[in-house]
mmCIF file of C-alpha atoms in Angstrom:
data_model
loop_
_atom_site.group_PDB
_atom_site.id
_atom_site.type_symbol
_atom_site.label_atom_id
_atom_site.label_comp_id
_atom_site.label_asym_id
_atom_site.label_seq_id
_atom_site.Cartn_x
_atom_site.Cartn_y
_atom_site.Cartn_z
ATOM 1 C CA MET Y 1 0.000 0.000 0.000
ATOM 2 C CA ARG Y 2 1.410 3.399 -1.047
ATOM 3 C CA THR Y 3 0.312 6.626 0.646
ATOM 4 C CA ILE Y 4 -0.211 9.870 -1.276
ATOM 5 C CA HIS Y 5 -1.058 13.008 0.671
ATOM 6 C CA THR Y 6 -3.693 15.353 -0.670
ATOM 7 C CA ASP Y 7 -1.205 18.250 -0.416
ATOM 8 C CA GLU Y 8 0.500 16.697 -3.445
ATOM 9 C CA ILE Y 9 -2.812 16.455 -5.318
ATOM 10 C CA ILE Y 10 -3.524 20.131 -4.595
ATOM 11 C CA LYS Y 11 -0.072 21.140 -5.841
ATOM 12 C CA GLN Y 12 -0.272 19.090 -9.029
ATOM 13 C CA VAL Y 13 -3.810 20.152 -9.968
ATOM 14 C CA SER Y 14 -2.959 23.819 -9.369
ATOM 15 C CA GLU Y 15 0.088 23.631 -11.628
ATOM 16 C CA MET Y 16 -1.793 21.652 -14.272
ATOM 17 C CA CYS Y 17 -4.620 24.189 -14.477
ATOM 18 C CA MET Y 18 -2.098 26.909 -15.251
ATOM 19 C CA GLU Y 19 -0.034 24.769 -17.618
ATOM 20 C CA ALA Y 20 -3.074 23.674 -19.622
ATOM 21 C CA ASN Y 21 -4.224 27.253 -20.131
ATOM 22 C CA LEU Y 22 -0.824 28.671 -21.081
ATOM 23 C CA HIS Y 23 0.640 25.889 -23.222
ATOM 24 C CA LEU Y 24 -1.113 23.610 -25.701
ATOM 25 C CA SER Y 25 -0.034 19.968 -25.638
ATOM 26 C CA GLN Y 26 2.523 18.954 -28.256
ATOM 27 C CA ASP Y 27 0.028 16.935 -30.309
ATOM 28 C CA ILE Y 28 -2.318 19.908 -30.720
ATOM 29 C CA THR Y 29 0.582 22.309 -31.387
ATOM 30 C CA ASN Y 30 1.933 20.021 -34.100
ATOM 31 C CA ALA Y 31 -1.527 19.619 -35.626
ATOM 32 C CA VAL Y 32 -2.079 23.392 -35.826
ATOM 33 C CA TYR Y 33 1.325 23.917 -37.441
ATOM 34 C CA GLN Y 34 0.719 21.116 -39.935
ATOM 35 C CA ALA Y 35 -2.737 22.495 -40.728
ATOM 36 C CA GLY Y 36 -1.184 25.853 -41.590
ATOM 37 C CA ASP Y 37 0.970 24.111 -44.183
ATOM 38 C CA THR Y 38 -1.812 22.016 -45.739
ATOM 39 C CA GLU Y 39 -4.781 24.428 -45.752
ATOM 40 C CA THR Y 40 -5.609 25.367 -49.360
ATOM 41 C CA SER Y 41 -7.604 28.520 -48.613
ATOM 42 C CA PRO Y 42 -5.423 31.669 -48.387
ATOM 43 C CA LEU Y 43 -7.727 33.142 -45.737
ATOM 44 C CA GLY Y 44 -7.722 29.823 -43.877
ATOM 45 C CA ARG Y 45 -3.911 29.765 -43.895
ATOM 46 C CA GLN Y 46 -3.845 33.321 -42.582
ATOM 47 C CA ILE Y 47 -6.122 32.380 -39.673
ATOM 48 C CA LEU Y 48 -4.058 29.301 -38.851
ATOM 49 C CA HIS Y 49 -0.869 31.365 -38.866
ATOM 50 C CA GLN Y 50 -2.558 33.804 -36.472
ATOM 51 C CA LEU Y 51 -3.463 30.888 -34.195
ATOM 52 C CA ARG Y 52 0.170 29.778 -34.263
ATOM 53 C CA GLU Y 53 1.312 33.292 -33.393
ATOM 54 C CA ASN Y 54 -1.253 33.438 -30.586
ATOM 55 C CA MET Y 55 0.095 30.185 -29.097
ATOM 56 C CA GLU Y 56 3.658 31.518 -29.243
ATOM 57 C CA ILE Y 57 2.702 34.805 -27.561
ATOM 58 C CA ALA Y 58 0.784 32.962 -24.834
ATOM 59 C CA ALA Y 59 3.798 30.768 -24.045
ATOM 60 C CA ALA Y 60 6.295 33.631 -24.145
ATOM 61 C CA GLU Y 61 4.195 36.083 -22.121
ATOM 62 C CA GLN Y 62 2.689 33.412 -19.820
ATOM 63 C CA ILE Y 63 -0.879 34.476 -20.589
ATOM 64 C CA PRO Y 64 -3.886 32.286 -21.478
ATOM 65 C CA ILE Y 65 -4.184 30.988 -25.033
ATOM 66 C CA CYS Y 66 -7.899 31.832 -24.947
ATOM 67 C CA GLN Y 67 -9.882 34.235 -22.767
ATOM 68 C CA ASP Y 68 -12.280 31.374 -21.959
ATOM 69 C CA THR Y 69 -10.067 29.424 -19.582
ATOM 70 C CA GLY Y 70 -12.784 26.823 -19.243
ATOM 71 C CA MET Y 71 -14.510 24.811 -16.586
ATOM 72 C CA ALA Y 72 -11.946 22.439 -15.095
ATOM 73 C CA VAL Y 73 -12.597 18.803 -15.966
ATOM 74 C CA VAL Y 74 -10.421 16.407 -13.952
ATOM 75 C CA PHE Y 75 -9.995 12.671 -14.491
ATOM 76 C CA LEU Y 76 -8.504 10.702 -11.583
ATOM 77 C CA ASP Y 77 -7.275 7.146 -12.182
ATOM 78 C CA ILE Y 78 -6.578 5.928 -8.659
ATOM 79 C CA GLY Y 79 -4.527 2.771 -8.193
ATOM 80 C CA GLN Y 80 -6.259 0.291 -5.905
ATOM 81 C CA GLU Y 81 -3.025 -0.015 -3.910
ATOM 82 C CA VAL Y 82 -2.976 3.720 -3.156
ATOM 83 C CA HIS Y 83 -4.032 5.146 0.191
ATOM 84 C CA ILE Y 84 -4.872 8.858 0.065
ATOM 85 C CA ASP Y 85 -4.170 10.718 3.289
ATOM 86 C CA GLY Y 86 -5.287 14.211 4.267
ATOM 87 C CA ILE Y 87 -8.530 15.970 3.351
ATOM 88 C CA ALA Y 88 -11.273 14.570 1.106
ATOM 89 C CA VAL Y 89 -10.045 13.936 -2.452
ATOM 90 C CA GLU Y 90 -12.803 16.060 -3.971
ATOM 91 C CA ASP Y 91 -11.910 18.954 -1.675
ATOM 92 C CA ALA Y 92 -8.244 18.586 -2.630
ATOM 93 C CA VAL Y 93 -8.972 18.689 -6.342
ATOM 94 C CA ASN Y 94 -11.169 21.748 -5.954
ATOM 95 C CA GLU Y 95 -8.540 23.455 -3.815
ATOM 96 C CA GLY Y 96 -6.035 22.789 -6.591
ATOM 97 C CA ILE Y 97 -8.404 24.315 -9.130
ATOM 98 C CA ARG Y 98 -9.014 27.304 -6.833
ATOM 99 C CA ARG Y 99 -5.286 27.979 -6.427
ATOM 100 C CA GLY Y 100 -4.508 27.412 -10.087
ATOM 101 C CA TYR Y 101 -7.139 29.805 -11.360
ATOM 102 C CA THR Y 102 -6.461 32.417 -8.651
ATOM 103 C CA ASP Y 103 -2.654 32.330 -8.659
ATOM 104 C CA GLY Y 104 -2.580 32.032 -12.455
ATOM 105 C CA TYR Y 105 -4.936 35.001 -12.939
ATOM 106 C CA LEU Y 106 -7.175 32.826 -15.096
ATOM 107 C CA ARG Y 107 -10.758 33.833 -15.854
ATOM 108 C CA LYS Y 108 -13.293 32.523 -13.356
ATOM 109 C CA SER Y 109 -16.215 31.184 -15.378
ATOM 110 C CA VAL Y 110 -18.185 28.983 -12.970
ATOM 111 C CA VAL Y 111 -21.533 30.036 -11.472
ATOM 112 C CA ARG Y 112 -22.804 28.473 -8.248
ATOM 113 C CA ASP Y 113 -26.306 27.734 -9.543
ATOM 114 C CA PRO Y 114 -27.321 27.248 -13.198
ATOM 115 C CA ILE Y 115 -30.368 29.513 -12.824
ATOM 116 C CA GLN Y 116 -29.329 32.106 -10.230
ATOM 117 C CA ARG Y 117 -25.932 32.591 -11.984
ATOM 118 C CA GLN Y 118 -23.801 33.865 -9.107
ATOM 119 C CA ASN Y 119 -20.091 33.497 -9.906
ATOM 120 C CA THR Y 120 -18.074 31.425 -7.412
ATOM 121 C CA ASN Y 121 -15.074 33.715 -8.118
ATOM 122 C CA ASP Y 122 -12.508 30.891 -8.069
ATOM 123 C CA ASN Y 123 -13.680 28.596 -10.907
ATOM 124 C CA THR Y 124 -14.773 25.860 -8.527
ATOM 125 C CA PRO Y 125 -16.222 23.353 -8.364
ATOM 126 C CA GLY Y 126 -14.664 21.368 -11.163
ATOM 127 C CA ILE Y 127 -16.130 18.341 -12.922
ATOM 128 C CA ILE Y 128 -14.367 15.309 -11.417
ATOM 129 C CA HIS Y 129 -14.416 11.755 -12.762
ATOM 130 C CA TYR Y 130 -12.986 8.894 -10.676
ATOM 131 C CA ARG Y 131 -11.809 5.482 -11.787
ATOM 132 C CA ILE Y 132 -10.192 2.743 -9.664
ATOM 133 C CA VAL Y 133 -7.429 0.984 -11.597
ATOM 134 C CA PRO Y 134 -4.742 -1.602 -10.781
ATOM 135 C CA GLY Y 135 -1.430 -0.440 -9.333
ATOM 136 C CA ASP Y 136 0.000 2.022 -6.828
ATOM 137 C CA GLN Y 137 -0.048 5.232 -8.858
ATOM 138 C CA LEU Y 138 -2.441 8.148 -9.224
ATOM 139 C CA THR Y 139 -2.894 9.541 -12.724
ATOM 140 C CA ILE Y 140 -4.374 13.019 -12.981
ATOM 141 C CA THR Y 141 -5.667 14.492 -16.230
ATOM 142 C CA VAL Y 142 -6.782 18.124 -16.234
ATOM 143 C CA ALA Y 143 -8.766 19.258 -19.268
ATOM 144 C CA PRO Y 144 -10.248 22.776 -18.942
ATOM 145 C CA LYS Y 145 -13.235 22.978 -21.323
ATOM 146 C CA GLY Y 146 -14.443 26.194 -22.892
ATOM 147 C CA PHE Y 147 -18.133 26.529 -23.530
ATOM 148 C CA GLY Y 148 -18.197 28.005 -27.013
ATOM 149 C CA SER Y 149 -17.555 24.528 -28.348
ATOM 150 C CA GLU Y 150 -19.176 22.702 -25.417
ATOM 151 C CA ASN Y 151 -22.494 24.336 -26.302
ATOM 152 C CA MET Y 152 -22.289 22.794 -29.786
ATOM 153 C CA SER Y 153 -22.094 19.226 -28.453
ATOM 154 C CA LYS Y 154 -24.955 16.717 -28.688
ATOM 155 C CA ILE Y 155 -26.217 13.322 -27.508
ATOM 156 C CA TYR Y 156 -28.233 11.029 -29.780
ATOM 157 C CA MET Y 157 -30.185 8.012 -28.602
ATOM 158 C CA LEU Y 158 -30.187 6.146 -31.909
ATOM 159 C CA LYS Y 159 -31.947 2.892 -32.699
ATOM 160 C CA PRO Y 160 -29.798 -0.188 -33.305
ATOM 161 C CA ALA Y 161 -31.166 -0.289 -36.856
ATOM 162 C CA ASP Y 162 -29.532 3.108 -37.516
ATOM 163 C CA GLY Y 163 -26.183 1.324 -37.415
ATOM 164 C CA ILE Y 164 -22.843 2.805 -38.384
ATOM 165 C CA GLU Y 165 -24.405 5.064 -41.021
ATOM 166 C CA GLY Y 166 -26.608 6.620 -38.359
ATOM 167 C CA VAL Y 167 -23.542 7.217 -36.223
ATOM 168 C CA LYS Y 168 -21.762 8.907 -39.112
ATOM 169 C CA GLU Y 169 -24.718 11.171 -39.819
ATOM 170 C CA ALA Y 170 -24.936 12.111 -36.132
ATOM 171 C CA ILE Y 171 -21.280 13.179 -36.141
ATOM 172 C CA LEU Y 172 -21.490 15.097 -39.413
ATOM 173 C CA SER Y 173 -24.764 16.833 -38.587
ATOM 174 C CA THR Y 174 -23.382 17.966 -35.221
ATOM 175 C CA VAL Y 175 -20.308 19.495 -36.843
ATOM 176 C CA ARG Y 176 -22.329 20.952 -39.713
ATOM 177 C CA GLU Y 177 -24.737 22.624 -37.302
ATOM 178 C CA ALA Y 178 -21.897 23.898 -35.114
ATOM 179 C CA GLY Y 179 -20.263 25.626 -38.073
ATOM 180 C CA PRO Y 180 -18.211 28.648 -36.970
ATOM 181 C CA ASN Y 181 -19.675 28.645 -33.441
ATOM 182 C CA ALA Y 182 -17.259 25.952 -32.262
ATOM 183 C CA CYS Y 183 -14.222 28.079 -33.257
ATOM 184 C CA PRO Y 184 -12.750 25.687 -35.837
ATOM 185 C CA PRO Y 185 -10.407 24.051 -36.475
ATOM 186 C CA MET Y 186 -11.875 21.706 -33.908
ATOM 187 C CA VAL Y 187 -11.214 18.372 -32.259
ATOM 188 C CA VAL Y 188 -14.212 16.040 -32.253
ATOM 189 C CA GLY Y 189 -14.640 13.531 -29.426
ATOM 190 C CA VAL Y 190 -17.184 10.765 -29.961
ATOM 191 C CA GLY Y 191 -18.580 8.194 -27.539
ATOM 192 C CA ILE Y 192 -20.560 5.243 -28.901
ATOM 193 C CA GLY Y 193 -22.347 2.729 -26.673
ATOM 194 C CA GLY Y 194 -22.919 2.445 -22.962
ATOM 195 C CA ASP Y 195 -25.948 4.457 -21.934
ATOM 196 C CA PHE Y 196 -26.994 8.125 -21.816
ATOM 197 C CA GLU Y 197 -24.278 9.332 -19.465
ATOM 198 C CA LYS Y 198 -21.559 6.813 -20.405
ATOM 199 C CA CYS Y 199 -21.439 7.852 -24.059
ATOM 200 C CA ALA Y 200 -21.089 11.510 -23.024
ATOM 201 C CA LEU Y 201 -18.250 10.685 -20.633
ATOM 202 C CA MET Y 202 -16.464 8.690 -23.351
ATOM 203 C CA ALA Y 203 -16.807 11.585 -25.784
ATOM 204 C CA LYS Y 204 -15.312 14.017 -23.269
ATOM 205 C CA GLU Y 205 -12.476 11.653 -22.412
ATOM 206 C CA ALA Y 206 -11.780 11.109 -26.125
ATOM 207 C CA LEU Y 207 -10.758 14.773 -26.339
ATOM 208 C CA THR Y 208 -7.805 14.051 -24.017
ATOM 209 C CA ARG Y 209 -6.343 11.451 -26.384
ATOM 210 C CA PRO Y 210 -3.561 12.764 -28.680
ATOM 211 C CA VAL Y 211 -5.080 13.697 -32.054
ATOM 212 C CA HIS Y 212 -2.561 11.574 -33.962
ATOM 213 C CA GLN Y 213 -3.295 8.443 -31.903
ATOM 214 C CA ARG Y 214 -5.884 6.255 -33.621
ATOM 215 C CA SER Y 215 -8.058 3.587 -32.013
ATOM 216 C CA VAL Y 216 -6.655 0.065 -31.874
ATOM 217 C CA ILE Y 217 -10.064 -1.304 -32.965
ATOM 218 C CA PRO Y 218 -9.950 -1.600 -36.773
ATOM 219 C CA TYR Y 219 -13.491 -0.408 -37.581
ATOM 220 C CA VAL Y 220 -13.197 2.462 -35.099
ATOM 221 C CA LYS Y 221 -9.881 3.517 -36.625
ATOM 222 C CA GLU Y 222 -11.519 3.530 -40.061
ATOM 223 C CA LEU Y 223 -14.435 5.557 -38.684
ATOM 224 C CA GLU Y 224 -12.072 8.147 -37.205
ATOM 225 C CA GLN Y 225 -10.232 8.530 -40.490
ATOM 226 C CA GLU Y 226 -13.391 8.682 -42.592
ATOM 227 C CA MET Y 227 -15.059 11.223 -40.323
ATOM 228 C CA LEU Y 228 -11.990 13.473 -40.356
ATOM 229 C CA GLU Y 229 -11.971 13.446 -44.150
ATOM 230 C CA LYS Y 230 -15.706 14.096 -44.431
ATOM 231 C CA ILE Y 231 -15.695 16.841 -41.801
ATOM 232 C CA ASN Y 232 -12.850 18.599 -43.605
ATOM 233 C CA ALA Y 233 -14.799 18.266 -46.842
ATOM 234 C CA LEU Y 234 -17.668 20.299 -45.356
ATOM 235 C CA GLY Y 235 -15.785 23.485 -46.231
ATOM 236 C CA ILE Y 236 -16.351 25.220 -42.875
ATOM 237 C CA GLY Y 237 -12.630 25.857 -42.504
ATOM 238 C CA PRO Y 238 -10.578 27.811 -39.950
ATOM 239 C CA GLY Y 239 -12.683 30.382 -38.145
ATOM 240 C CA GLY Y 240 -15.688 29.180 -40.138
ATOM 241 C CA LEU Y 241 -14.547 31.285 -43.100
ATOM 242 C CA GLY Y 242 -14.034 28.418 -45.516
ATOM 243 C CA GLY Y 243 -11.212 25.999 -46.174
ATOM 244 C CA THR Y 244 -10.091 22.411 -45.987
ATOM 245 C CA VAL Y 245 -9.132 22.211 -42.300
ATOM 246 C CA THR Y 246 -12.301 22.174 -40.228
ATOM 247 C CA ALA Y 247 -11.063 19.516 -37.777
ATOM 248 C CA LEU Y 248 -7.628 18.584 -36.509
ATOM 249 C CA GLY Y 249 -8.749 15.172 -35.339
ATOM 250 C CA VAL Y 250 -11.658 12.857 -34.611
ATOM 251 C CA ASN Y 251 -11.278 10.552 -31.599
ATOM 252 C CA VAL Y 252 -13.856 7.804 -31.018
ATOM 253 C CA ASN Y 253 -14.364 5.651 -27.910
ATOM 254 C CA VAL Y 254 -16.751 2.692 -27.785
ATOM 255 C CA TYR Y 255 -18.324 0.585 -25.012
ATOM 256 C CA PRO Y 256 -20.831 -2.308 -24.794
ATOM 257 C CA THR Y 257 -24.481 -1.269 -24.803
ATOM 258 C CA HIS Y 258 -28.019 -2.623 -24.396
ATOM 259 C CA ILE Y 259 -29.637 -4.650 -27.194
ATOM 260 C CA ALA Y 260 -32.303 -1.952 -27.596
ATOM 261 C CA GLY Y 261 -30.011 1.075 -27.908
ATOM 262 C CA LEU Y 262 -27.248 2.860 -29.782
ATOM 263 C CA PRO Y 263 -26.251 5.922 -27.731
ATOM 264 C CA VAL Y 264 -23.913 8.397 -29.450
ATOM 265 C CA ALA Y 265 -22.364 11.547 -27.962
ATOM 266 C CA VAL Y 266 -20.418 14.124 -29.950
ATOM 267 C CA ASN Y 267 -18.328 16.479 -27.817
ATOM 268 C CA ILE Y 268 -16.729 19.249 -29.855
ATOM 269 C CA CYS Y 269 -13.667 21.222 -28.766
ATOM 270 C CA CYS Y 270 -12.052 24.197 -30.468
ATOM 271 C CA HIS Y 271 -8.355 24.017 -31.426
ATOM 272 C CA VAL Y 272 -7.541 24.972 -27.812
ATOM 273 C CA ALA Y 273 -8.022 21.332 -26.812
ATOM 274 C CA ARG Y 274 -6.354 21.625 -23.430
ATOM 275 C CA HIS Y 275 -5.236 18.493 -21.634
ATOM 276 C CA VAL Y 276 -2.371 17.824 -19.231
ATOM 277 C CA GLU Y 277 -1.583 14.470 -17.628
ATOM 278 C CA ARG Y 278 0.684 13.730 -14.672
ATOM 279 C CA VAL Y 279 1.377 10.553 -12.723
ATOM 280 C CA ILE Y 280 2.066 10.592 -9.003
#
């Protein structure tokens, strides 16, 4: 049994909130640079070059890449041989978020109640997902999610008879309807299977997978590649002003489901697809 104190969780989450908002992960950075070289639209290339410049300024000046510094989404994979000492884990994660957003001068975007709309002034609480896994390590993934793209996401409760073609149409129609509102170029996370909430969780988690890393399941890998090609053929382009790079990647996760259902969630993220992972 290995003991991890919640002081360490607070420290790591705080640092990760700031890191995620100031520096894009290498896979997204590479994808944006590559997109600037392959985009055929002159205006699209200009926008992509501006996005590259924006990333460079953010890193050099230590300021957020985007003014929407997101609602903090945190995934915790807790080894079953880990004992966590200190305060409650949820309190520790939220304290880390509080410190990260306060000390990092990041925008506080969370309201205490969805109807009364009073700002909490420290970006807490975050959205926390727990999973117990084998081993004696704690893996933390912090993925701040902006709501321009979040608002363009959808869940479909398809019929089994809709099959793979129904899934494809759900993905394409979601992106088509989102258009410029999701701040393309975008990353598209898709969850297929499970139930209502499981498919949404898979779609969100898919956004934390590197955009160049394809599924190991052959038909899912083919679906990811086909959807990326078809989304980029929609002509929405960077900034929604036309072009051949509407998406940087399409990541699909699947899970067993009920014989009567085919749940599909499409979670869209703008090019600021923030995700940082650390292992304690």
